XYZ file of C-alpha atoms in Angstrom:
549
model
C -25.445 -35.092 -20.258
C -24.527 -31.500 -19.425
C -25.752 -29.628 -16.341
C -26.947 -26.985 -18.773
C -29.404 -29.492 -20.239
C -31.661 -28.384 -17.402
C -32.219 -25.045 -19.105
C -31.984 -25.896 -22.799
C -33.380 -29.359 -23.596
C -36.935 -30.598 -23.936
C -40.290 -29.188 -24.974
C -40.850 -27.477 -21.637
C -37.589 -25.554 -21.983
C -38.730 -23.576 -25.021
C -39.120 -20.389 -22.887
C -35.589 -20.870 -21.551
C -34.213 -21.256 -25.063
C -36.044 -18.107 -26.103
C -34.305 -16.166 -23.328
C -30.928 -17.615 -24.262
C -31.469 -16.630 -27.886
C -32.194 -13.091 -26.674
C -28.598 -13.130 -25.366
C -27.270 -14.050 -28.815
C -27.144 -17.832 -28.366
C -27.677 -19.573 -31.713
C -29.459 -22.884 -32.251
C -26.176 -24.704 -32.864
C -24.746 -23.229 -29.643
C -27.330 -25.095 -27.557
C -25.388 -28.322 -28.110
C -22.219 -26.854 -26.578
C -21.183 -26.931 -22.890
C -22.007 -23.664 -21.111
C -18.890 -22.309 -19.382
C -19.019 -19.507 -16.816
C -16.169 -17.004 -16.968
C -16.218 -15.568 -13.456
C -14.348 -12.283 -13.576
C -13.503 -10.002 -10.647
C -12.495 -7.066 -12.844
C -12.800 -3.616 -11.271
C -11.290 -0.201 -11.880
C -10.177 0.458 -8.282
C -8.096 -2.654 -7.457
C -4.628 -2.652 -9.109
C -4.529 -6.442 -9.159
C -7.777 -6.507 -11.132
C -7.704 -3.594 -13.573
C -6.420 -5.817 -16.415
C -8.692 -8.813 -15.921
C -11.006 -7.919 -18.815
C -8.198 -8.693 -21.264
C -7.570 -12.042 -19.583
C -11.275 -12.891 -19.690
C -11.323 -12.083 -23.401
C -8.496 -14.568 -24.018
C -10.214 -17.212 -21.877
C -13.409 -16.847 -23.911
C -11.460 -17.209 -27.159
C -9.987 -20.463 -25.868
C -13.396 -21.771 -24.789
C -14.888 -21.039 -28.216
C -11.967 -22.674 -30.047
C -12.402 -25.816 -27.944
C -16.124 -26.041 -28.684
C -17.629 -24.469 -25.570
C -19.879 -21.455 -25.120
C -18.601 -18.827 -22.630
C -20.757 -16.520 -20.505
C -18.995 -13.872 -18.423
C -20.210 -12.429 -15.132
C -18.520 -10.470 -12.347
C -17.999 -10.455 -8.586
C -17.013 -7.759 -6.104
C -13.370 -7.185 -5.143
C -11.841 -5.337 -2.167
C -8.302 -3.939 -2.363
C -6.772 -4.664 1.049
C -4.195 -1.911 0.579
C -6.878 0.734 0.038
C -9.010 -0.685 2.867
C -6.055 -0.807 5.265
C -6.012 1.204 8.486
C -9.663 2.263 8.620
C -13.204 0.858 8.783
C -12.933 -0.501 5.246
C -10.659 -3.345 6.340
C -13.517 -4.787 8.386
C -15.129 -5.748 5.076
C -12.169 -7.506 3.450
C -12.272 -10.948 5.056
C -16.098 -11.124 5.104
C -16.091 -10.381 1.368
C -14.905 -13.977 0.800
C -18.325 -15.249 1.803
C -20.150 -12.720 -0.374
C -18.013 -13.670 -3.379
C -18.499 -17.399 -2.812
C -22.250 -16.933 -2.394
C -22.567 -14.774 -5.508
C -20.739 -17.363 -7.619
C -22.868 -20.155 -6.157
C -26.052 -18.229 -6.994
C -25.036 -17.542 -10.589
C -23.775 -21.063 -11.286
C -26.756 -22.887 -9.773
C -29.382 -20.521 -11.157
C -28.057 -20.810 -14.714
C -26.947 -24.460 -14.709
C -23.390 -23.963 -15.945
C -21.321 -27.009 -16.892
C -17.952 -25.627 -15.830
C -16.263 -22.398 -14.810
C -13.057 -20.453 -15.172
C -12.424 -18.285 -12.117
C -10.440 -15.055 -12.672
C -9.452 -13.493 -9.328
C -6.200 -11.856 -8.249
C -6.070 -10.260 -4.796
C -6.118 -11.287 -1.166
C -9.687 -12.269 -0.291
C -11.007 -12.554 -3.831
C -8.932 -15.657 -4.624
C -10.180 -17.626 -1.590
C -13.742 -16.462 -2.229
C -13.535 -18.002 -5.701
C -11.910 -21.166 -4.327
C -14.573 -21.526 -1.651
C -17.182 -21.479 -4.423
C -15.216 -24.098 -6.372
C -15.212 -26.452 -3.395
C -18.865 -25.815 -2.637
C -20.164 -26.295 -6.196
C -17.867 -29.146 -7.279
C -18.163 -28.643 -11.028
C -15.213 -28.634 -13.476
C -13.138 -25.579 -12.551
C -9.863 -23.893 -13.427
C -8.485 -20.779 -11.699
C -6.636 -18.110 -13.667
C -4.999 -15.810 -11.109
C -4.326 -12.308 -12.427
C -0.564 -12.229 -11.912
C 1.917 -10.093 -9.950
C 2.759 -6.423 -10.429
C 6.286 -5.515 -11.453
C 8.321 -3.902 -8.664
C 8.916 -0.163 -8.756
C 12.310 1.528 -8.665
C 13.336 4.165 -6.117
C 16.885 5.476 -5.864
C 18.182 2.423 -7.722
C 16.377 -0.066 -5.482
C 13.397 -2.315 -6.219
C 10.412 -1.213 -4.120
C 6.786 -2.149 -3.563
C 3.787 -1.096 -1.482
C 5.361 -2.328 1.770
C 8.193 0.174 1.350
C 5.565 2.929 1.263
C 3.818 1.688 4.412
C 7.130 1.446 6.274
C 8.238 4.853 4.968
C 5.443 6.493 6.995
C 7.300 5.479 10.158
C 10.606 6.616 8.671
C 9.168 10.083 8.036
C 7.896 10.167 11.633
C 11.395 9.505 12.968
C 13.085 11.923 10.547
C 14.857 9.300 8.411
C 12.946 10.330 5.282
C 11.496 13.633 4.127
C 7.903 14.092 3.027
C 9.149 14.971 -0.461
C 11.002 11.664 -0.634
C 7.857 9.872 0.514
C 5.898 11.577 -2.269
C 8.494 10.419 -4.784
C 8.332 6.869 -3.405
C 4.526 6.674 -3.459
C 4.581 7.775 -7.104
C 6.818 4.931 -8.281
C 6.314 2.012 -5.900
C 3.335 0.517 -7.771
C 4.041 0.889 -11.496
C 0.864 -0.688 -12.871
C -1.512 -3.640 -12.957
C -1.018 -6.738 -10.845
C -0.865 -8.020 -7.299
C 1.801 -6.440 -5.062
C 5.277 -7.543 -6.113
C 6.472 -9.616 -3.123
C 5.349 -12.891 -1.569
C 2.461 -11.136 0.140
C -1.008 -12.637 0.605
C -2.227 -12.521 -3.016
C 0.900 -14.062 -4.502
C 1.132 -16.635 -1.716
C -2.404 -17.691 -2.640
C -1.659 -17.785 -6.366
C 1.306 -20.076 -5.738
C -0.878 -22.206 -3.480
C -3.599 -22.552 -6.109
C -1.079 -23.687 -8.724
C 0.400 -26.150 -6.219
C -3.130 -27.370 -5.469
C -3.492 -28.239 -9.156
C -6.297 -25.836 -10.075
C -4.197 -23.451 -12.232
C -2.212 -24.168 -15.365
C 1.582 -24.476 -14.980
C 3.260 -21.075 -14.794
C 0.069 -19.222 -13.953
C 0.987 -18.041 -10.437
C 4.211 -16.222 -11.305
C 3.495 -15.041 -14.852
C 3.084 -11.309 -14.415
C -0.089 -9.368 -15.025
C 1.115 -7.645 -18.190
C 3.424 -10.396 -19.455
C 2.254 -11.639 -22.907
C 2.550 -15.229 -21.646
C -0.274 -14.500 -19.172
C -2.610 -14.067 -22.165
C -1.334 -17.358 -23.608
C -2.062 -19.117 -20.317
C -5.502 -17.488 -20.282
C -6.353 -18.855 -23.723
C -5.069 -22.334 -22.828
C -7.143 -22.176 -19.649
C -10.230 -21.597 -21.793
C -9.417 -24.613 -23.935
C -8.642 -26.848 -20.968
C -11.883 -26.172 -19.089
C -13.835 -27.611 -22.037
C -11.740 -30.782 -21.764
C -12.432 -31.042 -18.021
C -16.159 -30.765 -18.697
C -15.956 -33.461 -21.367
C -14.076 -35.762 -18.973
C -16.350 -34.835 -16.032
C -13.365 -33.866 -13.863
C -14.922 -31.766 -11.123
C -13.146 -29.478 -8.653
C -13.120 -31.883 -5.711
C -11.341 -34.529 -7.773
C -8.435 -32.080 -7.709
C -9.048 -30.371 -4.338
C -8.140 -33.370 -2.157
C -6.470 -33.602 1.249
C -3.210 -34.613 -0.477
C -3.413 -31.603 -2.805
C -3.980 -29.225 0.120
C -0.862 -30.663 1.765
C 1.087 -29.796 -1.404
C -0.320 -26.251 -1.256
C 0.748 -25.852 2.374
C 4.255 -27.168 1.705
C 4.817 -24.750 -1.177
C 3.587 -21.845 0.975
C 5.953 -22.875 3.754
C 8.866 -23.192 1.329
C 8.373 -19.595 0.158
C 7.609 -18.270 3.684
C 4.235 -17.046 2.495
C 1.595 -14.975 4.231
C 0.027 -15.990 7.541
C -3.321 -15.355 5.836
C -2.750 -18.608 3.976
C -3.791 -20.429 7.144
C -7.226 -18.774 7.257
C -7.770 -19.305 3.548
C -6.790 -22.980 3.384
C -8.979 -23.788 6.394
C -11.991 -21.994 4.882
C -11.548 -23.480 1.393
C -10.999 -27.023 2.670
C -14.159 -26.724 4.764
C -16.156 -26.068 1.567
C -14.652 -29.275 0.138
C -15.796 -31.111 3.294
C -12.172 -31.707 4.228
C -11.069 -31.068 7.806
C -7.562 -29.667 8.142
C -6.408 -29.223 11.745
C -4.516 -26.043 12.567
C -1.614 -28.126 13.899
C -1.009 -29.569 10.406
C 0.592 -26.288 9.331
C 3.126 -26.599 12.135
C 3.767 -30.300 11.513
C 4.475 -29.674 7.832
C 6.521 -26.573 8.651
C 8.875 -28.633 10.815
C 9.446 -30.974 7.830
C 9.604 -28.421 4.994
C 12.661 -26.196 4.499
C 12.330 -22.523 3.606
C 14.058 -22.377 0.214
C 12.907 -19.071 -1.360
C 14.036 -15.871 0.339
C 11.173 -13.678 -0.877
C 10.050 -10.167 0.000
C 8.994 -8.908 2.552
C 11.297 -10.846 4.870
C 13.849 -11.605 2.175
C 15.371 -10.250 -1.004
C 13.592 -11.552 -4.078
C 10.487 -10.380 -5.930
C 7.901 -12.380 -7.856
C 9.735 -11.474 -11.077
C 12.852 -13.149 -9.720
C 10.822 -16.239 -8.838
C 9.210 -16.378 -12.278
C 12.609 -16.145 -13.949
C 13.878 -18.942 -11.687
C 11.206 -21.370 -12.893
C 8.139 -20.485 -10.822
C 5.984 -22.867 -8.816
C 6.865 -25.950 -10.858
C 10.557 -25.405 -10.081
C 9.756 -25.027 -6.368
C 7.752 -28.255 -6.480
C 10.615 -29.991 -8.295
C 12.844 -29.030 -5.372
C 10.220 -30.280 -2.906
C 9.564 -33.469 -4.897
C 10.602 -35.888 -2.089
C 8.073 -34.201 0.237
C 5.074 -33.897 -2.105
C 2.069 -36.072 -2.838
C 3.031 -36.786 -6.441
C -0.142 -38.744 -7.245
C -2.375 -35.713 -6.679
C -4.329 -34.909 -9.860
C -4.267 -31.536 -11.595
C -6.435 -29.524 -13.985
C -4.180 -30.368 -16.945
C -5.211 -34.016 -16.496
C -1.796 -35.066 -15.228
C -0.542 -35.958 -11.781
C 1.777 -33.611 -9.909
C 4.624 -36.032 -10.586
C 3.971 -35.944 -14.331
C 3.534 -32.185 -14.288
C 6.909 -31.445 -12.676
C 8.906 -34.245 -14.322
C 10.654 -31.883 -16.764
C 10.714 -28.813 -14.483
C 14.077 -27.149 -13.847
C 15.407 -24.632 -11.350
C 16.913 -21.787 -13.347
C 18.418 -19.814 -10.458
C 19.945 -21.626 -7.478
C 19.970 -18.450 -5.379
C 16.253 -17.748 -5.725
C 15.162 -21.389 -5.310
C 17.709 -22.949 -2.989
C 18.538 -26.696 -2.790
C 16.898 -28.614 0.056
C 20.309 -29.237 1.596
C 21.141 -25.506 1.562
C 17.917 -23.738 2.596
C 17.389 -20.211 3.843
C 16.020 -21.803 7.021
C 15.847 -25.530 7.825
C 12.118 -25.338 8.520
C 9.177 -23.608 6.876
C 7.886 -20.071 7.118
C 5.042 -20.457 9.624
C 4.735 -21.584 13.216
C 1.575 -22.332 15.174
C 1.826 -21.271 18.815
C -0.187 -22.463 21.798
C -0.178 -21.525 25.472
C -2.393 -20.007 28.137
C -2.711 -16.882 25.961
C -3.776 -18.853 22.875
C -5.360 -22.167 23.943
C -6.727 -22.753 20.420
C -3.671 -21.438 18.636
C -1.971 -18.409 17.104
C 0.075 -17.899 13.930
C 3.438 -16.241 13.262
C 5.654 -15.956 10.186
C 8.737 -17.101 12.046
C 11.146 -16.674 9.138
C 10.420 -12.923 9.215
C 11.506 -12.704 12.877
C 15.144 -11.956 13.708
C 16.825 -14.624 15.804
C 17.147 -12.381 18.858
C 13.351 -12.028 19.010
C 12.433 -15.704 18.683
C 12.363 -15.749 22.483
C 11.030 -12.595 24.070
C 9.738 -11.359 27.410
C 7.953 -8.046 27.437
C 5.456 -5.746 29.122
C 1.940 -5.556 27.726
C 0.745 -2.307 26.197
C -2.963 -2.899 25.735
C -5.182 -1.369 23.032
C -8.773 -2.256 22.222
C -8.562 -1.297 18.549
C -5.996 -0.875 15.790
C -6.352 2.899 15.527
C -5.377 3.508 19.176
C -2.318 1.282 18.849
C -1.209 2.910 15.601
C -1.534 6.387 17.116
C 0.541 5.377 20.143
C 3.251 3.869 17.926
C 3.531 6.971 15.731
C 3.561 9.189 18.840
C 6.569 7.165 20.013
C 4.767 5.985 23.149
C 5.986 2.407 22.594
C 9.382 1.509 24.014
C 11.882 -1.298 23.673
C 10.737 -4.352 25.598
C 7.021 -3.669 25.047
C 4.465 -6.105 23.649
C 1.757 -4.220 21.771
C -1.564 -5.993 22.351
C -4.334 -5.178 19.857
C -7.562 -6.934 20.759
C -11.266 -6.932 19.849
C -10.140 -7.173 16.218
C -10.983 -10.863 15.687
C -13.653 -12.269 13.341
C -16.477 -11.414 15.759
C -14.794 -8.627 17.693
C -13.805 -6.437 14.753
C -16.010 -7.598 13.312
C -14.108 -8.689 10.237
C -10.612 -9.517 11.568
C -8.703 -6.563 10.154
C -5.130 -6.801 8.920
C -2.605 -4.799 10.952
C -0.185 -3.583 8.286
C -0.267 0.049 9.409
C 0.933 -0.561 13.009
C 3.382 -3.328 12.063
C 4.899 -1.164 9.321
C 5.114 1.777 11.723
C 7.026 -0.403 14.199
C 9.480 -1.366 11.444
C 9.745 2.212 10.189
C 10.564 3.418 13.698
C 13.316 0.822 14.017
C 11.580 -1.197 16.746
C 11.082 -4.526 14.945
C 13.985 -6.076 16.864
C 12.871 -4.902 20.292
C 9.045 -4.783 20.269
C 6.531 -7.596 19.679
C 2.912 -7.244 18.568
C 0.111 -9.706 19.294
C -3.502 -9.584 18.159
C -6.680 -11.580 17.656
C -6.772 -9.822 14.285
C -4.535 -10.730 11.381
C -1.648 -9.400 9.328
C -0.934 -8.431 5.758
C 1.358 -10.738 3.852
C 3.741 -7.784 3.854
C 4.203 -7.857 7.634
C 7.586 -8.707 9.104
C 8.911 -8.895 12.637
C 7.637 -10.675 15.790
C 3.932 -10.282 15.012
C 1.621 -12.990 16.347
C -1.924 -13.039 15.025
C -5.122 -15.104 14.902
C -4.998 -15.536 18.697
C -7.857 -17.869 19.584
C -10.204 -17.681 21.364
C -10.540 -14.001 20.502
C -11.267 -11.200 22.977
C -14.914 -10.877 21.926
C -15.458 -14.466 23.075
C -13.776 -13.828 26.415
C -10.515 -15.441 25.386
C -7.377 -14.895 27.502
C -6.303 -11.960 25.319
C -9.320 -10.079 26.740
C -7.939 -10.551 30.264
C -4.532 -8.921 29.730
C -3.884 -5.799 31.800
C -1.424 -2.991 31.112
C 2.036 -4.015 32.311
C 1.404 -7.770 32.439
C 4.386 -9.836 31.368
C 4.010 -11.816 28.133
C 6.355 -14.678 27.286
C 7.067 -15.608 23.676
C 9.016 -18.743 22.738
C 8.651 -19.443 19.014
C 11.073 -22.422 18.920
C 8.951 -24.130 21.596
C 5.724 -22.882 19.948
C 4.572 -21.105 23.124
C 2.859 -17.809 23.880
C 1.938 -17.276 27.523
C 0.688 -14.635 29.893
C 2.830 -14.661 33.044
C -0.116 -14.351 35.408
C -1.239 -16.894 37.999
C -4.146 -19.130 36.990
C -6.198 -17.994 39.991
C -5.844 -14.369 38.925
C -6.890 -15.222 35.363
C -9.986 -17.013 36.666
C -10.862 -13.953 38.726
C -10.441 -11.655 35.720
C -12.538 -14.021 33.614
C -15.428 -13.806 36.070
C -15.217 -10.005 36.014
C -15.044 -9.777 32.195
C -18.092 -8.455 30.338
C -18.672 -8.499 26.566
C -18.382 -5.159 24.839
C -21.629 -3.591 23.694
C -21.380 -2.282 20.136
C -23.914 -1.213 17.564
C -23.177 -3.175 14.393
C -25.441 -3.073 11.371
C -25.663 -4.337 7.821
C -23.540 -7.178 6.509
C -21.006 -6.894 9.360
C -23.821 -7.717 11.797
C -24.536 -10.912 9.856
C -20.857 -11.787 9.692
C -20.310 -11.138 13.407
C -23.088 -13.550 14.314
C -22.073 -16.273 11.864
C -18.273 -16.260 11.617
C -16.268 -19.168 12.958
C -13.156 -18.567 15.055
C -9.788 -17.934 13.418
C -8.547 -21.461 14.146
C -11.442 -22.728 11.999
C -10.920 -20.306 9.106
C -13.155 -17.375 10.203
C -15.758 -18.084 7.504
C -19.532 -17.867 7.834
């Protein structure tokens, strides 16, 4: 019996059938499974401007397999366009709006299954949160990466443009050159070309087992993306027929596979927030420390942008996620089930690595351990996150003077005005889930630090978060956050901060008695917050729990 029987079977459902027929549903269609095609198409997000074509192919596949597709849409925020101003406060909270909107549509209309079509940073986890919450047959079709641009014979992407702002400030690039770069860095549809947040998530979703093989790295405008879209439409009908719901795929073992793949490619620190929030919707508890435990066991084998050399096109040509998982085979949970009705082991049995430089052997990794590290200490009692593979060796241990800023804008202004010096630790606080509110990404200040040539002599710490394009000694997600009176709220200008990534420590070199005194003197900041941010501020969990409502 289909879920949709609730709105189409029985004498008392005659009014419901009448409404369905108003939408073009024929009598014979009422016997088919109703499949939601959840599309996040929009005209202002580059990763999403092509999703209508993918949805069309999905619907063709659903019809061919004997299902009846119904398309609806969700909101989508472009983190790049929201970056560096008030708009970024809305990015992370949008996950909860997206998940809620999908829940409302699915439950209200009694769908039997759904194909989710997201692409960018917070849209993908919003869709996944809904999948875990609803637990109906689900497949995710991520929109695919953008091709890199070309500037002076070099492959470039959006991160080059962000970092070029700092280069112009220090006289290493002219404004005319910047104009030329901004005109070619993003050549068309797709998620930004490196292993930034969106592509990290896409790889994670395929590793989780909720996307068809090849989906994560097939590019937005590659004809094979349309083929995968059509096959996705066919396969969702099979999942409905077999009653294979999302949580049968989204298991603890599958999330471990996701995390290992993300660590192997040195993916975005945002992956931590997203996995925690999505797993919570599946009623699975993943401790923050698990990321560090798996990172110590999982080698970094793909040297991807921004910290490395290769683009998503290089990774796709090398065999994509299946080839990465083939390399990681001894470390994976091979019995985990996938949306193609095979186990991970069966899925990767015939996979091959097509480029040994892009996907390195386990015995010859880029780094012997994975991309992320979870730090603890008196400055982050509940944890903090750093992409350690994007930190030069000389900065893995660092002692510096605190330069304290209570918002991103003030810090960014000081960096561009060259008020930050070698040996400084830039502290950006009151940017956490509650303090922002919204936990903004800090790509503008981190890129400015790199553009000014300070990434090997200046650290940045925050209770906010970072773009997947961030590189350098940038420690985020510091918990508890400043708005909750966490230790980051107690730092004073000139305090000494100690960073020891190999030992997983971040500490404030201040006596405990002094910290207790400062804590007693600390008062919460009074701010007027309205609208959805007010609701988010009062409902969001801390970063170490995923920062979801």
